[in-house]
mmCIF file of C-alpha atoms and ligand atoms in Angstrom:
data_model
loop_
_atom_site.group_PDB
_atom_site.id
_atom_site.type_symbol
_atom_site.label_atom_id
_atom_site.label_comp_id
_atom_site.label_asym_id
_atom_site.label_seq_id
_atom_site.Cartn_x
_atom_site.Cartn_y
_atom_site.Cartn_z
ATOM 1 C CA MET F 10 3.422 9.466 23.936
ATOM 2 C CA SER F 11 4.006 7.141 21.015
ATOM 3 C CA LYS F 12 1.295 6.776 18.462
ATOM 4 C CA SER F 13 -0.282 3.366 18.340
ATOM 5 C CA TYR F 14 -1.749 1.541 15.345
ATOM 6 C CA LYS F 15 -3.711 -1.686 15.303
ATOM 7 C CA ILE F 16 -2.914 -3.581 12.130
ATOM 8 C CA ALA F 17 -4.962 -6.577 10.975
ATOM 9 C CA VAL F 18 -2.592 -8.928 9.162
ATOM 10 C CA ILE F 19 -3.885 -11.417 6.595
ATOM 11 C CA PRO F 20 -0.831 -13.438 5.528
ATOM 12 C CA GLY F 21 -3.018 -15.587 3.237
ATOM 13 C CA ASP F 22 -1.773 -18.224 0.822
ATOM 14 C CA GLY F 23 1.402 -19.328 -0.939
ATOM 15 C CA THR F 24 4.219 -16.840 -0.554
ATOM 16 C CA GLY F 25 1.891 -14.340 1.173
ATOM 17 C CA PRO F 26 3.084 -15.215 4.709
ATOM 18 C CA GLU F 27 6.763 -15.001 3.660
ATOM 19 C CA VAL F 28 6.512 -11.518 2.171
ATOM 20 C CA VAL F 29 4.239 -10.181 4.911
ATOM 21 C CA ALA F 30 6.815 -11.293 7.505
ATOM 22 C CA GLU F 31 9.395 -9.040 5.833
ATOM 23 C CA GLY F 32 6.970 -6.132 5.761
ATOM 24 C CA ILE F 33 6.366 -6.576 9.477
ATOM 25 C CA LYS F 34 10.119 -6.789 10.057
ATOM 26 C CA THR F 35 10.589 -3.373 8.457
ATOM 27 C CA LEU F 36 7.608 -1.906 10.328
ATOM 28 C CA GLU F 37 9.151 -3.114 13.582
ATOM 29 C CA ALA F 38 12.410 -1.367 12.722
ATOM 30 C CA VAL F 39 10.429 1.786 11.932
ATOM 31 C CA SER F 40 8.599 1.538 15.237
ATOM 32 C CA GLU F 41 11.889 1.445 17.193
ATOM 33 C CA LYS F 42 13.255 4.492 15.406
ATOM 34 C CA ARG F 43 10.168 6.649 15.032
ATOM 35 C CA GLY F 44 8.421 5.927 18.303
ATOM 36 C CA LEU F 45 5.418 4.319 16.663
ATOM 37 C CA ASP F 46 3.684 1.369 18.216
ATOM 38 C CA PHE F 47 2.204 -1.295 15.936
ATOM 39 C CA GLN F 48 -0.020 -4.049 17.266
ATOM 40 C CA PHE F 49 -0.300 -6.845 14.743
ATOM 41 C CA THR F 50 -3.191 -9.309 14.849
ATOM 42 C CA ARG F 51 -3.171 -12.226 12.441
ATOM 43 C CA PHE F 52 -6.277 -13.461 10.656
ATOM 44 C CA GLU F 53 -6.150 -16.837 8.977
ATOM 45 C CA ILE F 54 -8.247 -16.529 5.865
ATOM 46 C CA GLY F 55 -7.563 -17.598 2.297
ATOM 47 C CA GLY F 56 -7.513 -20.700 0.103
ATOM 48 C CA GLU F 57 -5.709 -22.874 2.647
ATOM 49 C CA HIS F 58 -8.180 -21.949 5.371
ATOM 50 C CA TYR F 59 -11.131 -22.523 3.012
ATOM 51 C CA LYS F 60 -9.886 -25.993 2.083
ATOM 52 C CA LYS F 61 -9.415 -26.920 5.728
ATOM 53 C CA THR F 62 -12.663 -25.520 7.139
ATOM 54 C CA GLY F 63 -15.028 -24.901 4.206
ATOM 55 C CA GLU F 64 -15.343 -21.336 5.387
ATOM 56 C CA ILE F 65 -14.459 -18.455 3.064
ATOM 57 C CA LEU F 66 -14.979 -15.379 5.230
ATOM 58 C CA SER F 67 -17.354 -15.428 8.174
ATOM 59 C CA ASP F 68 -19.486 -12.405 9.007
ATOM 60 C CA GLU F 69 -17.752 -12.283 12.354
ATOM 61 C CA THR F 70 -14.279 -12.017 10.810
ATOM 62 C CA LEU F 71 -15.528 -9.527 8.242
ATOM 63 C CA GLU F 72 -16.856 -7.293 11.014
ATOM 64 C CA ALA F 73 -13.770 -7.775 13.201
ATOM 65 C CA PHE F 74 -11.617 -5.655 10.862
ATOM 66 C CA ALA F 75 -13.689 -2.627 11.846
ATOM 67 C CA GLY F 76 -11.648 -2.469 15.050
ATOM 68 C CA TYR F 77 -8.344 -1.873 13.228
ATOM 69 C CA ASP F 78 -6.524 1.124 11.781
ATOM 70 C CA ALA F 79 -5.471 -0.736 8.631
ATOM 71 C CA MET F 80 -5.297 -4.155 7.015
ATOM 72 C CA TYR F 81 -2.134 -5.695 5.618
ATOM 73 C CA LEU F 82 -2.613 -8.584 3.193
ATOM 74 C CA GLY F 83 -0.087 -11.010 1.681
ATOM 75 C CA ALA F 84 -1.853 -12.943 -1.077
ATOM 76 C CA ILE F 85 -5.096 -14.828 -1.565
ATOM 77 C CA GLY F 86 -5.272 -17.657 -4.088
ATOM 78 C CA HIS F 87 -5.081 -21.425 -4.290
ATOM 79 C CA PRO F 88 -4.448 -23.644 -7.309
ATOM 80 C CA ASP F 89 -7.161 -26.116 -6.153
ATOM 81 C CA VAL F 90 -9.902 -23.500 -5.704
ATOM 82 C CA LYS F 91 -12.008 -22.475 -8.684
ATOM 83 C CA PRO F 92 -11.171 -18.947 -9.926
ATOM 84 C CA GLY F 93 -13.601 -16.370 -8.594
ATOM 85 C CA VAL F 94 -14.470 -18.062 -5.294
ATOM 86 C CA LEU F 95 -11.725 -16.505 -3.182
ATOM 87 C CA GLU F 96 -11.442 -13.329 -5.249
ATOM 88 C CA LYS F 97 -15.132 -12.536 -4.847
ATOM 89 C CA GLY F 98 -15.542 -14.106 -1.421
ATOM 90 C CA ILE F 99 -12.577 -12.441 0.247
ATOM 91 C CA LEU F 100 -10.749 -9.735 -1.687
ATOM 92 C CA LEU F 101 -13.688 -8.015 -3.384
ATOM 93 C CA LYS F 102 -15.897 -8.558 -0.356
ATOM 94 C CA LEU F 103 -13.411 -6.721 1.868
ATOM 95 C CA ARG F 104 -12.972 -3.909 -0.681
ATOM 96 C CA PHE F 105 -16.743 -3.443 -1.002
ATOM 97 C CA HIS F 106 -17.671 -3.915 2.659
ATOM 98 C CA TYR F 107 -15.132 -1.364 3.831
ATOM 99 C CA ASP F 108 -15.932 0.899 0.868
ATOM 100 C CA GLN F 109 -12.291 1.036 -0.201
ATOM 101 C CA TYR F 110 -13.205 3.031 -3.247
ATOM 102 C CA ILE F 111 -9.680 3.831 -4.384
ATOM 103 C CA ASN F 112 -7.109 1.367 -5.641
ATOM 104 C CA LEU F 113 -3.844 3.266 -5.493
ATOM 105 C CA ARG F 114 -0.938 1.950 -7.527
ATOM 106 C CA PRO F 115 2.341 3.884 -7.550
ATOM 107 C CA ILE F 116 4.536 3.051 -10.546
ATOM 108 C CA LYS F 117 8.141 3.963 -10.017
ATOM 109 C CA LEU F 118 11.235 2.531 -11.656
ATOM 110 C CA TYR F 119 13.922 2.504 -8.986
ATOM 111 C CA GLU F 120 17.617 2.710 -9.744
ATOM 112 C CA GLY F 121 19.173 -0.698 -10.240
ATOM 113 C CA VAL F 122 15.926 -2.247 -11.492
ATOM 114 C CA GLU F 123 15.661 -3.403 -15.064
ATOM 115 C CA THR F 124 12.702 -2.303 -17.189
ATOM 116 C CA PRO F 125 11.768 -4.117 -20.397
ATOM 117 C CA LEU F 126 11.424 -0.694 -22.053
ATOM 118 C CA LYS F 127 14.439 0.077 -24.193
ATOM 119 C CA ASP F 128 16.245 3.327 -23.399
ATOM 120 C CA LYS F 129 13.973 4.202 -20.456
ATOM 121 C CA GLY F 130 15.238 4.890 -16.970
ATOM 122 C CA PRO F 131 14.059 6.037 -13.529
ATOM 123 C CA ALA F 132 13.582 9.611 -14.818
ATOM 124 C CA ASP F 133 10.965 8.365 -17.312
ATOM 125 C CA ILE F 134 8.872 6.053 -15.155
ATOM 126 C CA ASP F 135 7.299 7.686 -12.120
ATOM 127 C CA PHE F 136 3.528 7.959 -12.039
ATOM 128 C CA VAL F 137 0.513 6.836 -10.020
ATOM 129 C CA VAL F 138 -2.687 5.124 -11.133
ATOM 130 C CA VAL F 139 -5.858 5.953 -9.196
ATOM 131 C CA ARG F 140 -8.298 3.141 -9.994
ATOM 132 C CA GLU F 141 -11.950 3.225 -8.947
ATOM 133 C CA ASN F 142 -12.337 0.147 -6.742
ATOM 134 C CA THR F 143 -16.013 -0.513 -5.934
ATOM 135 C CA GLU F 144 -18.034 -0.054 -9.138
ATOM 136 C CA GLY F 145 -17.844 -0.601 -12.900
ATOM 137 C CA LEU F 146 -17.789 -4.157 -14.180
ATOM 138 C CA TYR F 147 -16.761 -5.351 -10.720
ATOM 139 C CA ALA F 148 -20.130 -4.421 -9.181
ATOM 140 C CA GLY F 149 -21.497 -7.845 -10.128
ATOM 141 C CA ALA F 150 -24.545 -6.587 -12.037
ATOM 142 C CA GLY F 151 -25.901 -8.948 -14.654
ATOM 143 C CA GLY F 152 -26.705 -12.593 -14.969
ATOM 144 C CA ILE F 153 -27.032 -15.612 -17.164
ATOM 145 C CA LEU F 154 -30.254 -16.697 -18.844
ATOM 146 C CA LYS F 155 -30.937 -20.118 -20.363
ATOM 147 C CA LYS F 156 -27.586 -21.380 -19.151
ATOM 148 C CA GLY F 157 -26.130 -24.277 -21.083
ATOM 149 C CA THR F 158 -28.591 -23.969 -23.964
ATOM 150 C CA PRO F 159 -27.913 -22.663 -27.477
ATOM 151 C CA ASP F 160 -29.994 -19.604 -26.514
ATOM 152 C CA GLU F 161 -27.801 -18.717 -23.549
ATOM 153 C CA VAL F 162 -27.455 -15.014 -22.740
ATOM 154 C CA ALA F 163 -24.768 -13.590 -20.457
ATOM 155 C CA VAL F 164 -24.936 -9.956 -19.383
ATOM 156 C CA GLN F 165 -22.358 -8.145 -17.276
ATOM 157 C CA GLU F 166 -23.042 -4.485 -16.786
ATOM 158 C CA SER F 167 -20.740 -1.664 -15.786
ATOM 159 C CA ILE F 168 -22.234 0.347 -12.944
ATOM 160 C CA ASN F 169 -21.064 3.955 -12.685
ATOM 161 C CA THR F 170 -22.696 6.260 -10.169
ATOM 162 C CA ARG F 171 -22.214 10.007 -10.073
ATOM 163 C CA LYS F 172 -21.198 9.705 -6.414
ATOM 164 C CA GLY F 173 -18.731 6.877 -7.045
ATOM 165 C CA VAL F 174 -17.175 8.517 -10.073
ATOM 166 C CA GLU F 175 -16.957 11.939 -8.463
ATOM 167 C CA ARG F 176 -15.318 10.796 -5.230
ATOM 168 C CA CYS F 177 -12.703 8.864 -7.202
ATOM 169 C CA ILE F 178 -11.946 11.795 -9.508
ATOM 170 C CA ARG F 179 -11.841 14.194 -6.567
ATOM 171 C CA PHE F 180 -9.374 11.901 -4.752
ATOM 172 C CA ALA F 181 -7.194 11.848 -7.890
ATOM 173 C CA PHE F 182 -7.119 15.660 -8.154
ATOM 174 C CA GLU F 183 -6.271 15.981 -4.445
ATOM 175 C CA TYR F 184 -3.594 13.297 -4.731
ATOM 176 C CA CYS F 185 -2.078 14.970 -7.798
ATOM 177 C CA ARG F 186 -1.932 18.295 -5.967
ATOM 178 C CA LYS F 187 -0.339 16.755 -2.880
ATOM 179 C CA ARG F 188 2.156 14.769 -4.920
ATOM 180 C CA ASN F 189 3.251 18.074 -6.436
ATOM 181 C CA LYS F 190 5.264 16.674 -9.368
ATOM 182 C CA GLU F 191 4.027 17.470 -12.882
ATOM 183 C CA LYS F 192 0.607 18.381 -11.505
ATOM 184 C CA LYS F 193 -1.012 16.635 -14.448
ATOM 185 C CA LEU F 194 -4.027 14.358 -14.211
ATOM 186 C CA THR F 195 -4.931 12.103 -17.139
ATOM 187 C CA LEU F 196 -8.384 10.563 -17.404
ATOM 188 C CA CYS F 197 -8.190 7.104 -18.957
ATOM 189 C CA GLY F 198 -11.478 6.079 -20.620
ATOM 190 C CA LYS F 199 -13.118 5.000 -23.833
ATOM 191 C CA THR F 200 -15.367 7.920 -24.751
ATOM 192 C CA ASN F 201 -15.450 6.887 -28.401
ATOM 193 C CA VAL F 202 -17.303 3.624 -27.696
ATOM 194 C CA LEU F 203 -18.537 3.502 -24.079
ATOM 195 C CA THR F 204 -20.576 6.639 -24.644
ATOM 196 C CA TYR F 205 -22.722 6.308 -21.503
ATOM 197 C CA ALA F 206 -20.268 5.335 -18.783
ATOM 198 C CA PHE F 207 -17.452 7.546 -19.945
ATOM 199 C CA ASP F 208 -19.757 10.429 -20.730
ATOM 200 C CA LEU F 209 -20.425 10.519 -16.992
ATOM 201 C CA TRP F 210 -16.708 10.165 -16.228
ATOM 202 C CA GLU F 211 -15.700 12.862 -18.690
ATOM 203 C CA ARG F 212 -18.339 15.395 -17.584
ATOM 204 C CA THR F 213 -17.514 14.818 -13.932
ATOM 205 C CA PHE F 214 -13.790 15.060 -14.627
ATOM 206 C CA TYR F 215 -14.012 18.482 -16.263
ATOM 207 C CA GLU F 216 -16.520 19.790 -13.712
ATOM 208 C CA VAL F 217 -14.278 18.861 -10.794
ATOM 209 C CA ALA F 218 -11.244 20.171 -12.719
ATOM 210 C CA GLU F 219 -12.641 23.704 -12.391
ATOM 211 C CA GLU F 220 -11.891 23.506 -8.677
ATOM 212 C CA TYR F 221 -8.255 22.615 -9.412
ATOM 213 C CA PRO F 222 -6.907 25.318 -11.732
ATOM 214 C CA ASP F 223 -3.350 24.387 -10.690
ATOM 215 C CA ILE F 224 -3.719 20.878 -12.204
ATOM 216 C CA THR F 225 -3.312 20.306 -15.937
ATOM 217 C CA THR F 226 -5.903 17.888 -17.309
ATOM 218 C CA ASP F 227 -5.486 15.406 -20.104
ATOM 219 C CA TYR F 228 -7.531 12.583 -21.582
ATOM 220 C CA ALA F 229 -6.557 9.360 -23.360
ATOM 221 C CA HIS F 230 -8.487 6.284 -24.455
ATOM 222 C CA VAL F 231 -7.491 3.134 -22.600
ATOM 223 C CA ASP F 232 -6.011 1.474 -25.685
ATOM 224 C CA ALA F 233 -3.904 4.545 -26.386
ATOM 225 C CA ILE F 234 -2.792 4.637 -22.732
ATOM 226 C CA CYS F 235 -1.340 1.137 -23.214
ATOM 227 C CA MET F 236 0.549 2.378 -26.212
ATOM 228 C CA TRP F 237 1.868 5.531 -24.537
ATOM 229 C CA MET F 238 2.806 3.673 -21.382
ATOM 230 C CA VAL F 239 5.276 1.673 -23.449
ATOM 231 C CA LYS F 240 6.389 4.472 -25.767
ATOM 232 C CA ASN F 241 6.335 7.576 -23.547
ATOM 233 C CA PRO F 242 5.759 6.640 -19.893
ATOM 234 C CA ASP F 243 7.239 10.028 -18.927
ATOM 235 C CA TRP F 244 3.986 11.671 -20.102
ATOM 236 C CA PHE F 245 2.156 10.449 -17.019
ATOM 237 C CA ASP F 246 1.985 11.934 -13.555
ATOM 238 C CA VAL F 247 -1.363 10.712 -12.175
ATOM 239 C CA ILE F 248 -3.881 8.624 -14.148
ATOM 240 C CA VAL F 249 -7.489 8.187 -13.004
ATOM 241 C CA THR F 250 -9.703 5.457 -14.427
ATOM 242 C CA ASP F 251 -12.501 2.976 -13.789
ATOM 243 C CA ASN F 252 -12.178 -0.398 -12.098
ATOM 244 C CA MET F 253 -11.683 -2.686 -15.110
ATOM 245 C CA PHE F 254 -9.393 -0.427 -17.112
ATOM 246 C CA GLY F 255 -7.442 0.253 -13.937
ATOM 247 C CA ASP F 256 -7.002 -3.460 -13.329
ATOM 248 C CA ILE F 257 -5.622 -3.978 -16.825
ATOM 249 C CA ILE F 258 -3.342 -0.963 -17.142
ATOM 250 C CA THR F 259 -1.781 -1.499 -13.703
ATOM 251 C CA ASP F 260 -0.509 -4.943 -14.719
ATOM 252 C CA LEU F 261 1.151 -3.361 -17.740
ATOM 253 C CA ALA F 262 2.458 -0.579 -15.510
ATOM 254 C CA ALA F 263 3.813 -3.119 -12.997
ATOM 255 C CA MET F 264 5.887 -4.717 -15.735
ATOM 256 C CA ILE F 265 7.509 -1.460 -16.819
ATOM 257 C CA GLN F 266 8.518 -0.709 -13.218
ATOM 258 C CA GLY F 267 10.294 -4.054 -12.979
ATOM 259 C CA GLY F 268 7.607 -6.655 -12.393
ATOM 260 C CA MET F 269 5.366 -8.135 -9.749
ATOM 261 C CA GLY F 270 8.120 -8.365 -7.155
ATOM 262 C CA ILE F 271 8.088 -4.577 -6.939
ATOM 263 C CA ALA F 272 4.417 -3.672 -7.435
ATOM 264 C CA ALA F 273 2.643 -2.349 -4.347
ATOM 265 C CA GLY F 274 -0.983 -1.389 -3.928
ATOM 266 C CA GLY F 275 -3.481 0.093 -1.534
ATOM 267 C CA ASN F 276 -7.248 -0.348 -1.356
ATOM 268 C CA ILE F 277 -8.139 2.925 0.226
ATOM 269 C CA ASN F 278 -11.132 4.322 2.019
ATOM 270 C CA PRO F 279 -9.909 7.839 2.826
ATOM 271 C CA GLU F 280 -12.543 8.105 5.551
ATOM 272 C CA GLY F 281 -12.263 4.529 6.845
ATOM 273 C CA ILE F 282 -10.151 1.382 6.985
ATOM 274 C CA SER F 283 -7.764 0.720 4.124
ATOM 275 C CA MET F 284 -6.085 -2.499 3.008
ATOM 276 C CA PHE F 285 -2.578 -2.774 1.596
ATOM 277 C CA GLU F 286 -1.285 -5.607 -0.549
ATOM 278 C CA PRO F 287 1.489 -6.527 -2.936
ATOM 279 C CA ILE F 288 -0.018 -6.949 -6.417
ATOM 280 C CA GLY F 289 1.651 -10.273 -7.220
ATOM 281 C CA GLY F 290 -0.369 -13.385 -6.427
ATOM 282 C CA SER F 291 0.332 -16.288 -4.100
ATOM 283 C CA ALA F 292 3.037 -17.717 -6.420
ATOM 284 C CA PRO F 293 2.555 -21.400 -5.379
ATOM 285 C CA LYS F 294 5.649 -22.626 -7.199
ATOM 286 C CA TYR F 295 7.930 -20.417 -5.096
ATOM 287 C CA THR F 296 6.213 -21.102 -1.777
ATOM 288 C CA GLY F 297 8.397 -21.965 1.202
ATOM 289 C CA LYS F 298 11.675 -21.598 -0.682
ATOM 290 C CA GLY F 299 12.671 -18.197 0.678
ATOM 291 C CA ILE F 300 13.330 -16.893 -2.820
ATOM 292 C CA ILE F 301 10.330 -14.626 -3.409
ATOM 293 C CA ASN F 302 10.988 -10.882 -3.584
ATOM 294 C CA PRO F 303 9.385 -9.150 -0.593
ATOM 295 C CA VAL F 304 9.905 -5.590 -1.879
ATOM 296 C CA ALA F 305 6.297 -5.247 -3.133
ATOM 297 C CA ALA F 306 5.044 -6.173 0.340
ATOM 298 C CA ILE F 307 7.538 -3.835 2.005
ATOM 299 C CA SER F 308 6.491 -0.992 -0.310
ATOM 300 C CA SER F 309 2.847 -1.782 0.511
ATOM 301 C CA ALA F 310 3.716 -1.262 4.188
ATOM 302 C CA GLN F 311 5.247 2.073 3.139
ATOM 303 C CA LEU F 312 1.996 2.972 1.371
ATOM 304 C CA MET F 313 0.113 2.035 4.540
ATOM 305 C CA LEU F 314 2.200 4.459 6.609
ATOM 306 C CA GLU F 315 1.753 7.193 4.005
ATOM 307 C CA THR F 316 -2.015 6.701 4.097
ATOM 308 C CA LEU F 317 -2.011 6.749 7.902
ATOM 309 C CA GLY F 318 -0.272 10.133 7.686
ATOM 310 C CA GLU F 319 3.127 8.840 8.874
ATOM 311 C CA THR F 320 4.996 10.486 6.022
ATOM 312 C CA GLU F 321 8.471 10.476 7.578
ATOM 313 C CA ALA F 322 8.242 6.858 8.649
ATOM 314 C CA ALA F 323 7.079 5.951 5.141
ATOM 315 C CA ALA F 324 10.020 7.835 3.601
ATOM 316 C CA LEU F 325 12.354 5.852 5.821
ATOM 317 C CA ILE F 326 11.040 2.566 4.405
ATOM 318 C CA GLU F 327 11.384 3.916 0.885
ATOM 319 C CA GLY F 328 14.979 4.868 1.648
ATOM 320 C CA GLY F 329 15.640 1.249 2.564
ATOM 321 C CA VAL F 330 13.920 -0.013 -0.574
ATOM 322 C CA ILE F 331 15.927 2.370 -2.761
ATOM 323 C CA LYS F 332 19.157 1.205 -1.119
ATOM 324 C CA VAL F 333 18.468 -2.520 -1.353
ATOM 325 C CA LEU F 334 17.362 -2.322 -4.994
ATOM 326 C CA ARG F 335 20.301 -0.161 -6.015
ATOM 327 C CA ASP F 336 23.094 -1.830 -4.050
ATOM 328 C CA ASP F 337 22.096 -5.301 -2.926
ATOM 329 C CA ILE F 338 19.565 -7.172 -5.055
ATOM 330 C CA GLN F 339 21.055 -8.581 -8.263
ATOM 331 C CA ASN F 340 17.762 -9.090 -10.082
ATOM 332 C CA VAL F 341 14.224 -8.437 -8.821
ATOM 333 C CA ALA F 342 12.838 -11.769 -10.112
ATOM 334 C CA ALA F 343 12.110 -14.584 -7.657
ATOM 335 C CA GLY F 344 15.109 -16.893 -7.300
ATOM 336 C CA ARG F 345 17.483 -14.465 -8.994
ATOM 337 C CA MET F 346 17.923 -11.869 -6.256
ATOM 338 C CA GLY F 347 21.313 -13.187 -5.130
ATOM 339 C CA MET F 348 19.882 -13.208 -1.617
ATOM 340 C CA SER F 349 16.986 -14.728 0.285
ATOM 341 C CA THR F 350 13.576 -13.230 1.047
ATOM 342 C CA GLY F 351 14.622 -12.791 4.687
ATOM 343 C CA GLU F 352 17.918 -11.130 3.793
ATOM 344 C CA VAL F 353 16.141 -8.496 1.724
ATOM 345 C CA GLY F 354 13.950 -7.648 4.720
ATOM 346 C CA ASP F 355 17.043 -7.599 6.974
ATOM 347 C CA ARG F 356 18.817 -5.115 4.697
ATOM 348 C CA VAL F 357 15.829 -2.775 4.629
ATOM 349 C CA ALA F 358 15.453 -3.030 8.420
ATOM 350 C CA ASP F 359 19.209 -2.363 8.883
ATOM 351 C CA TYR F 360 18.945 0.739 6.716
ATOM 352 C CA ILE F 361 16.028 1.973 8.832
ATOM 353 C CA ARG F 362 17.952 1.375 12.082
ATOM 354 C CA GLN F 363 21.004 3.183 10.739
ATOM 355 C CA ASN F 364 19.189 6.126 9.167
ATOM 356 C CA GLY F 365 16.047 6.594 11.221
HETATM 357 C C1 IPM E 65 -5.973 -6.855 -8.522
HETATM 358 C C2 IPM E 65 -6.371 -8.286 -8.801
HETATM 359 C C3 IPM E 65 -7.832 -8.482 -8.405
HETATM 360 C C4 IPM E 65 -8.664 -7.543 -9.251
HETATM 361 C C5 IPM E 65 -8.335 -9.916 -8.530
HETATM 362 C C6 IPM E 65 -7.468 -10.904 -7.793
HETATM 363 C C7 IPM E 65 -9.775 -10.025 -8.077
HETATM 364 O O1 IPM E 65 -6.147 -8.616 -10.123
HETATM 365 O O2 IPM E 65 -5.973 -6.448 -7.348
HETATM 366 O O3 IPM E 65 -5.648 -6.127 -9.453
HETATM 367 O O4 IPM E 65 -9.052 -7.885 -10.369
HETATM 368 O O5 IPM E 65 -8.945 -6.443 -8.776
HETATM 369 MN MN1 MN E 66 -5.289 -7.047 -11.298
#
């Protein structure tokens, strides 16, 4: 009997629907070849929907995702909506509500993709960032006093719980072991200044490390990580860090792997429902032109299959991505691919049909 997965699809805003369509195209090819059955259900939420209806995310819709095996998101963002409204009201709300406590970001430079790093190639850039995804500065603790007066005070606190830190670190050790590459886990922190938060992170890191004698541990301050990522990206295998640092270093990491058109991500609850999304935003200026690169969305679908335990099906998608980046796409940037958004998806789907 074929295995069946219910996928909640949130195409969202801007180029989100275009890239998600290509991800679905490749998943459909996978389903034909690997005997998997995907049921896709679309949910219309995002900036466009908010402007039309005044509704950001109803409790009913929020709860509805509980009935799915995974969520697949295009992009949320609208130039006419004030920053923070949709991010907090949709993206962060979903991450927190479904306790997606890991933000997983694979960084891999594929053959045929240009990196801005001089003299670096695919052999040098292949690591994964495990970002804590529900705590830290993102928890929303703090407030503003005496707003708009000369005595105004703004406080934004980083919340780090032993439970939250430990489950993230434990996931990173497990992931590093399963990945089975360098078997090296680097903690990214700021123990020289943030002596409370990263004291907890550091102590927890080395305590958990005792259970993983096969994994080499390393530590680097976040500022130094930025430096090494540019100078010696080959030093990294798996990096684990808090929410804010993870947000920042994964944008840098996305650029060295070729840019936002390539960068895939997963918001993961290992015990629950996870959400997969390309990292790039809604890209309003490219919307509707069929020139946006869908590879990040396709690789996010691959990450979804990996997380669902469909390793072979995931590898099949990656095979298609490797092929299209190496042989077909001229440049990964939007408008410079030498082919349309739909053609990229077609090529990956063709590869899957021929090799699956
Ligand atoms: C990301 C994004 C989000 C974040 C924004 C859109 C809220 O930058 O997924 O990295 O900061 O987490
Ligand atoms: Mn970010």
